[in-house]
Amino acid sequence: MSTSFLYPPYLVRVIFSLFSILLVQKVSKSLEISLGAGILMLGLWTGHSPSAFWDIVIHRVLSLDSLFLTMVIVGVIWLSSLLAEAGIMKDLVSSLERRLPKRWLLAALPAVVGLLPMPAGALFSAPLLDDGDTNNEMDPLLKTRINYWFRHIWEYWWPLYPGVLLAVDITGVPVWKFVLVMFPLFFASTGAGYIFLLSRIRKGNANNSLADPKAFLPLILPTLMVIVVYSGILVFLPSLSDINKYLPMVLGVLSGIGMLQVQRPLPWKVWKKVLGSKRTVSLAVIVLLARVYGAFIEARLPGGNFLMDQIRSELNDFGIPLLLLIFLIPFISGVTTGITVGYVGASYPVIFRLLGSDPSPALLFSTIALTHTSGYLGMIFSPIHVCLIVTNEYFKTGLWESLKGLVKPGCFVLGSAALYATALYILLPR
């Protein structure tokens, strides 16, 4: 057997490791086992010795980022569970039902949560969406796709997202210009979600004739508290973010839990049930495993090069045209990292270096539109995306089945982005 067959290009090895996650999850029905298999394949196949392999694993698991991210995940699970136990989720859904038709209700719930760049925020919105299906008549797979898709419709342009801020920093484009350029793709994403996902829900009208017995604001007060504290820390106490980037979110979630306890006090019996939930431990482990996989993507290879640098070099060596590189590099970065900051950080420096030192507005903004969208879609189709993982875990659905149903809306968005980028290139100064 030839050496080239055993050691194909690094891009092929990464793709195979991702497919192994999907395959093992389908067979084992366990995300923990499937992520572990993907980590093992990627780590050993990229040439790391057993000792180097475990060094990378231990360093990532024991890192400060992992500690605080785990605190955020656990806090989000506790807050969402306590909101359910306090009856606020059902009251919120009931209130929105009186204002929105069912289709838009189920889109609005994850979209509202998506305004907050919260790790695993889809876990926060999943119980809300589940309660919105009052007659329990929807396929869990459809609920998974709706929750996951609409949770992320803001990530094209919403400036609270770290990935958007990083993109602004790398491109040198003012925030308002980046927002202006990317905002139309929010409508493309919403339209795709309606055509391919929401249209499958039986129509239902908002019941505006009924008086709403609950004031809307108190129902979203714990969630608003999370947003206000998080945003307030970023604006007025930015030094706390220097300790750890997840610390403001930890404090925001804890303040939301505190507000809920003041608003609707829960007995110790309920707290004990929520704090000791096996689901909390399971999801924390899953998130840590996803971070470990990301560590191998970010790690240096035994030869000294970074894995992503090696993949970029391979793409160039294959003689792939610039336009295709503008799509492929961010898409692959999105699939392999599963986060916005990941694909922006890995692909933007390369893509915008390829444009030269002083690209025209037409070239710059059309490239931003296509690059950001392709990276976004790569992130959406990543089997290690935490929001996908926790949504599948909540609704007990499979990764592969969930992703298959997003191919059509994804193609719709990509086609829209291609047309939009072409229009920008034609209309803007060159």
Tab-separated table of C-alpha atoms in Angstrom:
chain	number	residue	atom	x	y	z
A	1	MET	CA	0.000	0.000	0.000
A	2	SER	CA	1.506	3.345	-1.037
A	3	THR	CA	2.562	5.949	1.518
A	4	SER	CA	0.541	8.615	-0.324
A	5	PHE	CA	-2.610	6.575	0.255
A	6	LEU	CA	-1.903	6.291	3.986
A	7	TYR	CA	-0.913	9.954	4.269
A	8	PRO	CA	-3.106	11.993	1.886
A	9	PRO	CA	-3.211	15.823	1.932
A	10	TYR	CA	-4.050	17.260	5.357
A	11	LEU	CA	-7.323	18.645	4.020
A	12	VAL	CA	-8.442	15.092	3.205
A	13	ARG	CA	-7.483	13.915	6.694
A	14	VAL	CA	-9.524	16.689	8.324
A	15	ILE	CA	-12.539	15.929	6.122
A	16	PHE	CA	-12.317	12.220	6.956
A	17	SER	CA	-12.155	13.016	10.675
A	18	LEU	CA	-15.327	15.104	10.354
A	19	PHE	CA	-17.103	12.335	8.469
A	20	SER	CA	-16.013	9.894	11.176
A	21	ILE	CA	-17.844	12.049	13.742
A	22	LEU	CA	-21.044	11.844	11.679
A	23	LEU	CA	-20.677	8.106	11.025
A	24	VAL	CA	-19.836	7.069	14.594
A	25	GLN	CA	-22.659	9.232	15.970
A	26	LYS	CA	-25.108	7.544	13.617
A	27	VAL	CA	-23.970	4.088	14.805
A	28	SER	CA	-23.324	4.724	18.505
A	29	LYS	CA	-26.067	7.335	19.105
A	30	SER	CA	-23.548	9.035	21.409
A	31	LEU	CA	-22.049	12.441	20.680
A	32	GLU	CA	-19.382	11.905	23.317
A	33	ILE	CA	-18.147	8.725	21.618
A	34	SER	CA	-18.343	10.196	18.102
A	35	LEU	CA	-16.428	13.346	19.036
A	36	GLY	CA	-13.834	11.207	20.802
A	37	ALA	CA	-13.418	9.106	17.641
A	38	GLY	CA	-12.995	12.235	15.513
A	39	ILE	CA	-10.384	13.624	17.906
A	40	LEU	CA	-8.456	10.344	17.910
A	41	MET	CA	-8.464	10.104	14.110
A	42	LEU	CA	-7.438	13.733	13.575
A	43	GLY	CA	-4.764	13.776	16.274
A	44	LEU	CA	-2.993	10.562	15.312
A	45	TRP	CA	-3.439	10.867	11.539
A	46	THR	CA	-1.847	14.324	11.522
A	47	GLY	CA	1.290	12.777	13.007
A	48	HIS	CA	1.111	13.612	16.714
A	49	SER	CA	2.820	11.118	19.007
A	50	PRO	CA	0.762	9.702	21.915
A	51	SER	CA	2.544	12.005	24.384
A	52	ALA	CA	2.001	15.082	22.163
A	53	PHE	CA	-1.622	14.010	21.655
A	54	TRP	CA	-2.288	13.940	25.399
A	55	ASP	CA	-0.411	17.202	25.944
A	56	ILE	CA	-2.774	18.941	23.514
A	57	VAL	CA	-5.844	17.343	25.126
A	58	ILE	CA	-4.832	18.198	28.702
A	59	HIS	CA	-3.746	21.731	27.821
A	60	ARG	CA	-7.101	22.469	26.165
A	61	VAL	CA	-9.264	20.826	28.851
A	62	LEU	CA	-7.447	22.614	31.700
A	63	SER	CA	-7.214	25.996	29.959
A	64	LEU	CA	-8.862	29.060	31.468
A	65	ASP	CA	-11.025	29.446	28.344
A	66	SER	CA	-12.362	25.906	28.762
A	67	LEU	CA	-13.088	26.528	32.446
A	68	PHE	CA	-15.058	29.710	31.815
A	69	LEU	CA	-16.796	28.363	28.712
A	70	THR	CA	-17.910	25.331	30.723
A	71	MET	CA	-19.226	27.724	33.375
A	72	VAL	CA	-21.207	29.561	30.679
A	73	ILE	CA	-22.640	26.312	29.294
A	74	VAL	CA	-23.582	25.007	32.737
A	75	GLY	CA	-25.050	28.398	33.670
A	76	VAL	CA	-27.138	28.526	30.482
A	77	ILE	CA	-28.466	25.014	31.145
A	78	TRP	CA	-29.347	25.930	34.723
A	79	LEU	CA	-31.016	29.199	33.699
A	80	SER	CA	-33.071	27.570	30.934
A	81	SER	CA	-34.101	24.738	33.285
A	82	LEU	CA	-35.023	27.164	36.076
A	83	LEU	CA	-37.045	29.288	33.640
A	84	ALA	CA	-38.974	26.157	32.691
A	85	GLU	CA	-39.478	25.130	36.328
A	86	ALA	CA	-40.705	28.632	37.203
A	87	GLY	CA	-43.261	28.497	34.374
A	88	ILE	CA	-41.804	31.543	32.644
A	89	MET	CA	-41.129	29.706	29.398
A	90	LYS	CA	-44.731	28.592	29.038
A	91	ASP	CA	-45.962	32.084	29.932
A	92	LEU	CA	-43.587	33.640	27.391
A	93	VAL	CA	-44.724	31.294	24.644
A	94	SER	CA	-48.341	31.968	25.580
A	95	SER	CA	-47.713	35.718	25.386
A	96	LEU	CA	-46.011	35.480	21.986
A	97	GLU	CA	-48.738	33.160	20.699
A	98	ARG	CA	-51.186	36.015	21.131
A	99	ARG	CA	-48.962	38.278	19.076
A	100	LEU	CA	-47.512	36.054	16.332
A	101	PRO	CA	-48.738	33.331	13.964
A	102	LYS	CA	-47.252	29.940	14.840
A	103	ARG	CA	-44.717	29.932	11.996
A	104	TRP	CA	-43.221	33.250	13.021
A	105	LEU	CA	-43.507	32.413	16.705
A	106	LEU	CA	-41.221	29.403	16.268
A	107	ALA	CA	-38.740	31.499	14.274
A	108	ALA	CA	-38.865	34.436	16.687
A	109	LEU	CA	-37.978	32.424	19.794
A	110	PRO	CA	-34.488	31.306	18.678
A	111	ALA	CA	-33.941	34.576	16.788
A	112	VAL	CA	-34.490	36.678	19.919
A	113	VAL	CA	-32.045	34.509	21.860
A	114	GLY	CA	-29.644	34.804	18.912
A	115	LEU	CA	-29.268	38.539	19.515
A	116	LEU	CA	-27.014	37.530	22.396
A	117	PRO	CA	-23.693	35.967	21.297
A	118	MET	CA	-23.990	33.259	23.905
A	119	PRO	CA	-22.021	30.004	23.523
A	120	ALA	CA	-24.533	27.191	22.968
A	121	GLY	CA	-27.343	29.767	22.877
A	122	ALA	CA	-29.412	27.310	20.838
A	123	LEU	CA	-29.738	25.299	24.038
A	124	PHE	CA	-31.407	28.318	25.625
A	125	SER	CA	-33.931	28.683	22.799
A	126	ALA	CA	-34.652	24.965	22.251
A	127	PRO	CA	-36.968	24.599	25.288
A	128	LEU	CA	-38.765	27.815	24.286
A	129	LEU	CA	-39.359	26.515	20.773
A	130	ASP	CA	-40.440	23.149	22.148
A	131	ASP	CA	-43.026	24.879	24.330
A	132	GLY	CA	-44.150	26.852	21.261
A	133	ASP	CA	-45.215	23.562	19.674
A	134	THR	CA	-48.152	23.471	22.067
A	135	ASN	CA	-49.848	20.425	20.538
A	136	ASN	CA	-46.553	18.558	20.114
A	137	GLU	CA	-47.409	17.979	16.449
A	138	MET	CA	-44.066	18.854	14.857
A	139	ASP	CA	-41.306	16.435	13.918
A	140	PRO	CA	-38.358	16.870	16.359
A	141	LEU	CA	-36.070	17.024	13.317
A	142	LEU	CA	-37.913	20.066	11.960
A	143	LYS	CA	-37.762	21.723	15.384
A	144	THR	CA	-34.022	21.032	15.481
A	145	ARG	CA	-33.478	22.661	12.090
A	146	ILE	CA	-35.649	25.704	12.846
A	147	ASN	CA	-33.996	26.290	16.217
A	148	TYR	CA	-30.497	25.941	14.780
A	149	TRP	CA	-31.101	28.006	11.642
A	150	PHE	CA	-32.909	30.975	13.184
A	151	ARG	CA	-30.569	31.086	16.179
A	152	HIS	CA	-27.804	32.228	13.786
A	153	ILE	CA	-29.504	34.638	11.361
A	154	TRP	CA	-27.829	37.665	12.990
A	155	GLU	CA	-24.225	36.483	12.613
A	156	TYR	CA	-23.829	38.093	9.208
A	157	TRP	CA	-23.797	41.601	10.639
A	158	TRP	CA	-24.771	41.938	14.347
A	159	PRO	CA	-21.820	43.857	15.893
A	160	LEU	CA	-22.141	42.197	19.307
A	161	TYR	CA	-20.723	39.012	17.771
A	162	PRO	CA	-16.939	38.699	18.289
A	163	GLY	CA	-16.568	37.204	14.797
A	164	VAL	CA	-18.065	40.322	13.208
A	165	LEU	CA	-15.777	42.569	15.260
A	166	LEU	CA	-12.753	40.461	14.285
A	167	ALA	CA	-13.768	40.679	10.602
A	168	VAL	CA	-14.011	44.463	10.908
A	169	ASP	CA	-10.565	44.563	12.508
A	170	ILE	CA	-8.878	42.385	9.857
A	171	THR	CA	-10.469	44.080	6.833
A	172	GLY	CA	-10.004	47.601	8.202
A	173	VAL	CA	-13.584	48.450	7.217
A	174	PRO	CA	-15.579	50.675	9.627
A	175	VAL	CA	-18.258	48.827	11.593
A	176	TRP	CA	-21.122	50.723	9.972
A	177	LYS	CA	-19.890	49.867	6.452
A	178	PHE	CA	-19.504	46.186	7.316
A	179	VAL	CA	-23.020	46.143	8.802
A	180	LEU	CA	-24.425	47.945	5.757
A	181	VAL	CA	-22.797	45.495	3.327
A	182	MET	CA	-23.756	42.325	5.214
A	183	PHE	CA	-27.250	43.311	6.378
A	184	PRO	CA	-29.061	42.227	3.152
A	185	LEU	CA	-27.860	38.648	3.681
A	186	PHE	CA	-29.852	38.577	6.917
A	187	PHE	CA	-32.983	38.841	4.732
A	188	ALA	CA	-31.703	36.081	2.437
A	189	SER	CA	-31.198	33.811	5.446
A	190	THR	CA	-34.618	34.634	6.906
A	191	GLY	CA	-36.258	34.046	3.522
A	192	ALA	CA	-34.486	30.708	3.101
A	193	GLY	CA	-35.626	29.661	6.565
A	194	TYR	CA	-39.214	30.545	5.742
A	195	ILE	CA	-39.275	28.838	2.331
A	196	PHE	CA	-37.598	25.581	3.324
A	197	LEU	CA	-38.419	25.244	7.040
A	198	LEU	CA	-41.280	27.407	8.325
A	199	SER	CA	-43.495	26.691	5.313
A	200	ARG	CA	-43.689	23.062	6.473
A	201	ILE	CA	-45.539	24.141	9.626
A	202	ARG	CA	-49.315	24.175	9.554
A	203	LYS	CA	-50.566	27.760	9.384
A	204	GLY	CA	-51.936	29.271	12.548
A	205	ASN	CA	-53.016	32.827	13.274
A	206	ALA	CA	-52.133	34.949	16.268
A	207	ASN	CA	-55.007	35.087	18.706
A	208	ASN	CA	-55.079	38.842	19.134
A	209	SER	CA	-58.621	38.831	20.457
A	210	LEU	CA	-57.552	37.349	23.784
A	211	ALA	CA	-56.347	39.708	26.485
A	212	ASP	CA	-52.819	38.870	27.482
A	213	PRO	CA	-52.873	38.107	31.225
A	214	LYS	CA	-49.099	38.395	31.559
A	215	ALA	CA	-47.077	41.518	30.939
A	216	PHE	CA	-44.468	40.739	28.328
A	217	LEU	CA	-41.524	42.583	29.900
A	218	PRO	CA	-41.417	40.630	33.192
A	219	LEU	CA	-41.312	37.390	31.197
A	220	ILE	CA	-38.120	38.369	29.394
A	221	LEU	CA	-36.553	40.160	32.373
A	222	PRO	CA	-34.110	37.337	33.298
A	223	THR	CA	-32.948	37.126	29.669
A	224	LEU	CA	-32.724	40.913	29.408
A	225	MET	CA	-30.651	40.913	32.577
A	226	VAL	CA	-28.143	38.592	30.897
A	227	ILE	CA	-27.919	40.908	27.875
A	228	VAL	CA	-27.724	44.129	29.921
A	229	VAL	CA	-25.046	42.856	32.315
A	230	TYR	CA	-23.014	41.298	29.502
A	231	SER	CA	-23.203	44.423	27.315
A	232	GLY	CA	-22.657	46.731	30.302
A	233	ILE	CA	-19.457	44.943	31.270
A	234	LEU	CA	-18.133	45.134	27.703
A	235	VAL	CA	-18.821	48.892	27.574
A	236	PHE	CA	-18.080	50.068	31.128
A	237	LEU	CA	-15.772	47.386	32.559
A	238	PRO	CA	-13.820	46.071	29.556
A	239	SER	CA	-10.917	45.109	31.834
A	240	LEU	CA	-12.985	42.136	33.046
A	241	SER	CA	-12.835	40.729	29.522
A	242	ASP	CA	-9.045	40.847	29.798
A	243	ILE	CA	-9.239	38.272	32.607
A	244	ASN	CA	-11.176	35.979	30.295
A	245	LYS	CA	-13.376	36.665	27.280
A	246	TYR	CA	-16.166	34.476	28.701
A	247	LEU	CA	-16.209	36.138	32.150
A	248	PRO	CA	-18.751	38.863	31.179
A	249	MET	CA	-21.082	36.127	29.920
A	250	VAL	CA	-20.640	34.107	33.124
A	251	LEU	CA	-21.584	37.160	35.193
A	252	GLY	CA	-24.489	37.924	32.866
A	253	VAL	CA	-25.932	34.413	33.178
A	254	LEU	CA	-25.496	34.431	36.976
A	255	SER	CA	-27.302	37.788	37.156
A	256	GLY	CA	-30.128	36.328	35.064
A	257	ILE	CA	-30.423	33.404	37.490
A	258	GLY	CA	-30.437	35.853	40.413
A	259	MET	CA	-33.162	37.969	38.789
A	260	LEU	CA	-35.284	34.877	38.211
A	261	GLN	CA	-34.987	33.830	41.858
A	262	VAL	CA	-36.069	37.304	42.977
A	263	GLN	CA	-38.904	37.371	40.450
A	264	ARG	CA	-40.235	33.855	41.011
A	265	PRO	CA	-38.525	32.228	44.008
A	266	LEU	CA	-38.015	28.468	43.647
A	267	PRO	CA	-37.684	26.015	46.565
A	268	TRP	CA	-34.469	24.089	47.267
A	269	LYS	CA	-36.109	20.898	46.000
A	270	VAL	CA	-36.312	22.381	42.486
A	271	TRP	CA	-32.790	23.807	42.664
A	272	LYS	CA	-31.426	20.409	43.716
A	273	LYS	CA	-33.137	18.760	40.751
A	274	VAL	CA	-31.739	21.318	38.289
A	275	LEU	CA	-28.200	21.489	39.693
A	276	GLY	CA	-27.807	17.705	39.769
A	277	SER	CA	-29.125	17.040	36.261
A	278	LYS	CA	-27.179	14.420	34.253
A	279	ARG	CA	-27.917	16.457	31.131
A	280	THR	CA	-25.760	19.274	32.481
A	281	VAL	CA	-22.746	16.989	32.896
A	282	SER	CA	-23.294	15.383	29.486
A	283	LEU	CA	-23.430	18.702	27.641
A	284	ALA	CA	-20.409	20.072	29.499
A	285	VAL	CA	-18.404	17.003	28.401
A	286	ILE	CA	-19.619	17.381	24.810
A	287	VAL	CA	-18.558	21.039	24.704
A	288	LEU	CA	-15.128	20.186	26.115
A	289	LEU	CA	-14.678	17.474	23.478
A	290	ALA	CA	-15.616	19.940	20.723
A	291	ARG	CA	-12.976	22.325	22.097
A	292	VAL	CA	-10.381	19.553	22.125
A	293	TYR	CA	-11.108	18.850	18.454
A	294	GLY	CA	-10.625	22.560	17.782
A	295	ALA	CA	-7.287	22.418	19.612
A	296	PHE	CA	-5.977	19.878	17.094
A	297	ILE	CA	-7.169	22.113	14.243
A	298	GLU	CA	-5.223	25.023	15.782
A	299	ALA	CA	-2.148	22.980	16.801
A	300	ARG	CA	1.261	22.916	15.181
A	301	LEU	CA	2.058	19.799	13.207
A	302	PRO	CA	5.132	17.755	14.196
A	303	GLY	CA	7.067	19.548	11.423
A	304	GLY	CA	6.399	22.957	12.999
A	305	ASN	CA	3.734	24.349	10.641
A	306	PHE	CA	0.178	25.045	11.726
A	307	LEU	CA	-2.431	22.657	10.310
A	308	MET	CA	-4.539	25.458	8.788
A	309	ASP	CA	-1.437	26.973	7.153
A	310	GLN	CA	-0.664	23.586	5.630
A	311	ILE	CA	-4.214	23.290	4.272
A	312	ARG	CA	-4.026	26.788	2.745
A	313	SER	CA	-0.721	25.862	1.112
A	314	GLU	CA	-2.273	22.685	-0.313
A	315	LEU	CA	-5.161	24.656	-1.797
A	316	ASN	CA	-2.707	27.027	-3.482
A	317	ASP	CA	-0.579	24.135	-4.756
A	318	PHE	CA	-3.649	22.565	-6.349
A	319	GLY	CA	-3.886	25.668	-8.581
A	320	ILE	CA	-7.397	26.575	-7.465
A	321	PRO	CA	-8.643	29.924	-8.970
A	322	LEU	CA	-8.922	32.966	-6.672
A	323	LEU	CA	-12.726	33.039	-6.787
A	324	LEU	CA	-12.893	29.416	-5.682
A	325	LEU	CA	-10.317	30.074	-2.941
A	326	ILE	CA	-12.496	32.932	-1.664
A	327	PHE	CA	-15.243	30.351	-1.193
A	328	LEU	CA	-13.238	27.278	-0.161
A	329	ILE	CA	-10.836	28.673	2.451
A	330	PRO	CA	-13.517	30.255	4.704
A	331	PHE	CA	-15.937	27.366	4.102
A	332	ILE	CA	-13.351	24.776	5.144
A	333	SER	CA	-12.320	26.981	8.088
A	334	GLY	CA	-15.982	27.200	9.157
A	335	VAL	CA	-16.511	23.438	8.918
A	336	THR	CA	-13.340	22.617	10.837
A	337	THR	CA	-13.661	25.219	13.613
A	338	GLY	CA	-17.452	25.425	14.019
A	339	ILE	CA	-17.406	29.058	15.206
A	340	THR	CA	-17.519	32.493	13.566
A	341	VAL	CA	-14.312	33.692	15.196
A	342	GLY	CA	-12.644	30.494	13.970
A	343	TYR	CA	-13.405	30.923	10.279
A	344	VAL	CA	-12.784	34.670	10.357
A	345	GLY	CA	-9.455	34.286	12.145
A	346	ALA	CA	-8.305	31.404	9.941
A	347	SER	CA	-9.432	32.655	6.528
A	348	TYR	CA	-9.675	36.462	6.492
A	349	PRO	CA	-5.912	37.140	6.811
A	350	VAL	CA	-5.257	34.838	3.840
A	351	ILE	CA	-8.136	35.982	1.625
A	352	PHE	CA	-7.545	39.690	2.069
A	353	ARG	CA	-3.793	39.311	1.545
A	354	LEU	CA	-4.631	37.745	-1.816
A	355	LEU	CA	-6.508	40.933	-2.807
A	356	GLY	CA	-3.386	43.102	-2.594
A	357	SER	CA	-2.533	46.124	-0.452
A	358	ASP	CA	-5.177	48.533	-1.777
A	359	PRO	CA	-8.212	46.730	-3.242
A	360	SER	CA	-10.958	48.779	-4.856
A	361	PRO	CA	-14.292	49.158	-2.982
A	362	ALA	CA	-15.897	46.861	-5.561
A	363	LEU	CA	-13.383	44.074	-4.961
A	364	LEU	CA	-13.192	44.594	-1.187
A	365	PHE	CA	-16.910	44.615	-0.395
A	366	SER	CA	-17.881	41.892	-2.862
A	367	THR	CA	-15.158	39.693	-1.334
A	368	ILE	CA	-16.409	40.450	2.194
A	369	ALA	CA	-19.947	39.424	1.205
A	370	LEU	CA	-18.840	36.134	-0.349
A	371	THR	CA	-16.117	35.287	2.186
A	372	HIS	CA	-18.253	35.902	5.261
A	373	THR	CA	-21.216	33.992	3.851
A	374	SER	CA	-19.182	30.962	2.782
A	375	GLY	CA	-17.482	30.827	6.182
A	376	TYR	CA	-20.857	31.200	7.880
A	377	LEU	CA	-22.282	28.277	5.890
A	378	GLY	CA	-19.220	26.186	6.701
A	379	MET	CA	-19.841	26.917	10.377
A	380	ILE	CA	-23.527	25.991	10.017
A	381	PHE	CA	-22.597	22.633	8.445
A	382	SER	CA	-19.870	21.869	10.977
A	383	PRO	CA	-20.558	18.706	13.013
A	384	ILE	CA	-18.581	20.226	15.904
A	385	HIS	CA	-20.654	23.424	16.068
A	386	VAL	CA	-21.745	23.550	19.711
A	387	CYS	CA	-25.225	24.913	18.900
A	388	LEU	CA	-25.855	22.013	16.511
A	389	ILE	CA	-24.592	19.517	19.072
A	390	VAL	CA	-26.705	20.816	21.969
A	391	THR	CA	-29.831	21.216	19.787
A	392	ASN	CA	-29.507	17.620	18.590
A	393	GLU	CA	-28.962	16.493	22.155
A	394	TYR	CA	-32.063	18.380	23.361
A	395	PHE	CA	-34.412	17.098	20.647
A	396	LYS	CA	-32.710	13.654	20.467
A	397	THR	CA	-32.048	13.919	16.730
A	398	GLY	CA	-29.055	12.915	14.591
A	399	LEU	CA	-26.359	15.253	13.298
A	400	TRP	CA	-26.471	13.921	9.742
A	401	GLU	CA	-30.262	14.038	9.488
A	402	SER	CA	-30.319	17.589	10.860
A	403	LEU	CA	-27.697	18.851	8.422
A	404	LYS	CA	-29.314	17.209	5.376
A	405	GLY	CA	-32.398	19.367	5.832
A	406	LEU	CA	-30.312	22.551	5.781
A	407	VAL	CA	-28.676	21.934	2.390
A	408	LYS	CA	-31.467	23.656	0.427
A	409	PRO	CA	-31.651	26.812	2.588
A	410	GLY	CA	-27.836	26.866	2.615
A	411	CYS	CA	-27.695	26.737	-1.195
A	412	PHE	CA	-30.338	29.475	-1.361
A	413	VAL	CA	-28.215	31.738	0.856
A	414	LEU	CA	-25.034	30.936	-1.071
A	415	GLY	CA	-26.745	31.695	-4.387
A	416	SER	CA	-28.093	34.952	-2.966
A	417	ALA	CA	-24.618	35.880	-1.702
A	418	ALA	CA	-23.063	35.147	-5.107
A	419	LEU	CA	-25.619	37.352	-6.894
A	420	TYR	CA	-25.256	40.069	-4.266
A	421	ALA	CA	-21.442	40.000	-4.442
A	422	THR	CA	-21.647	40.238	-8.243
A	423	ALA	CA	-23.957	43.256	-7.960
A	424	LEU	CA	-21.564	44.940	-5.508
A	425	TYR	CA	-18.648	44.316	-7.858
A	426	ILE	CA	-20.535	45.824	-10.805
A	427	LEU	CA	-22.062	48.811	-8.984
A	428	LEU	CA	-19.247	49.968	-6.678
A	429	PRO	CA	-16.159	51.934	-7.862
A	430	ARG	CA	-13.316	49.830	-9.285
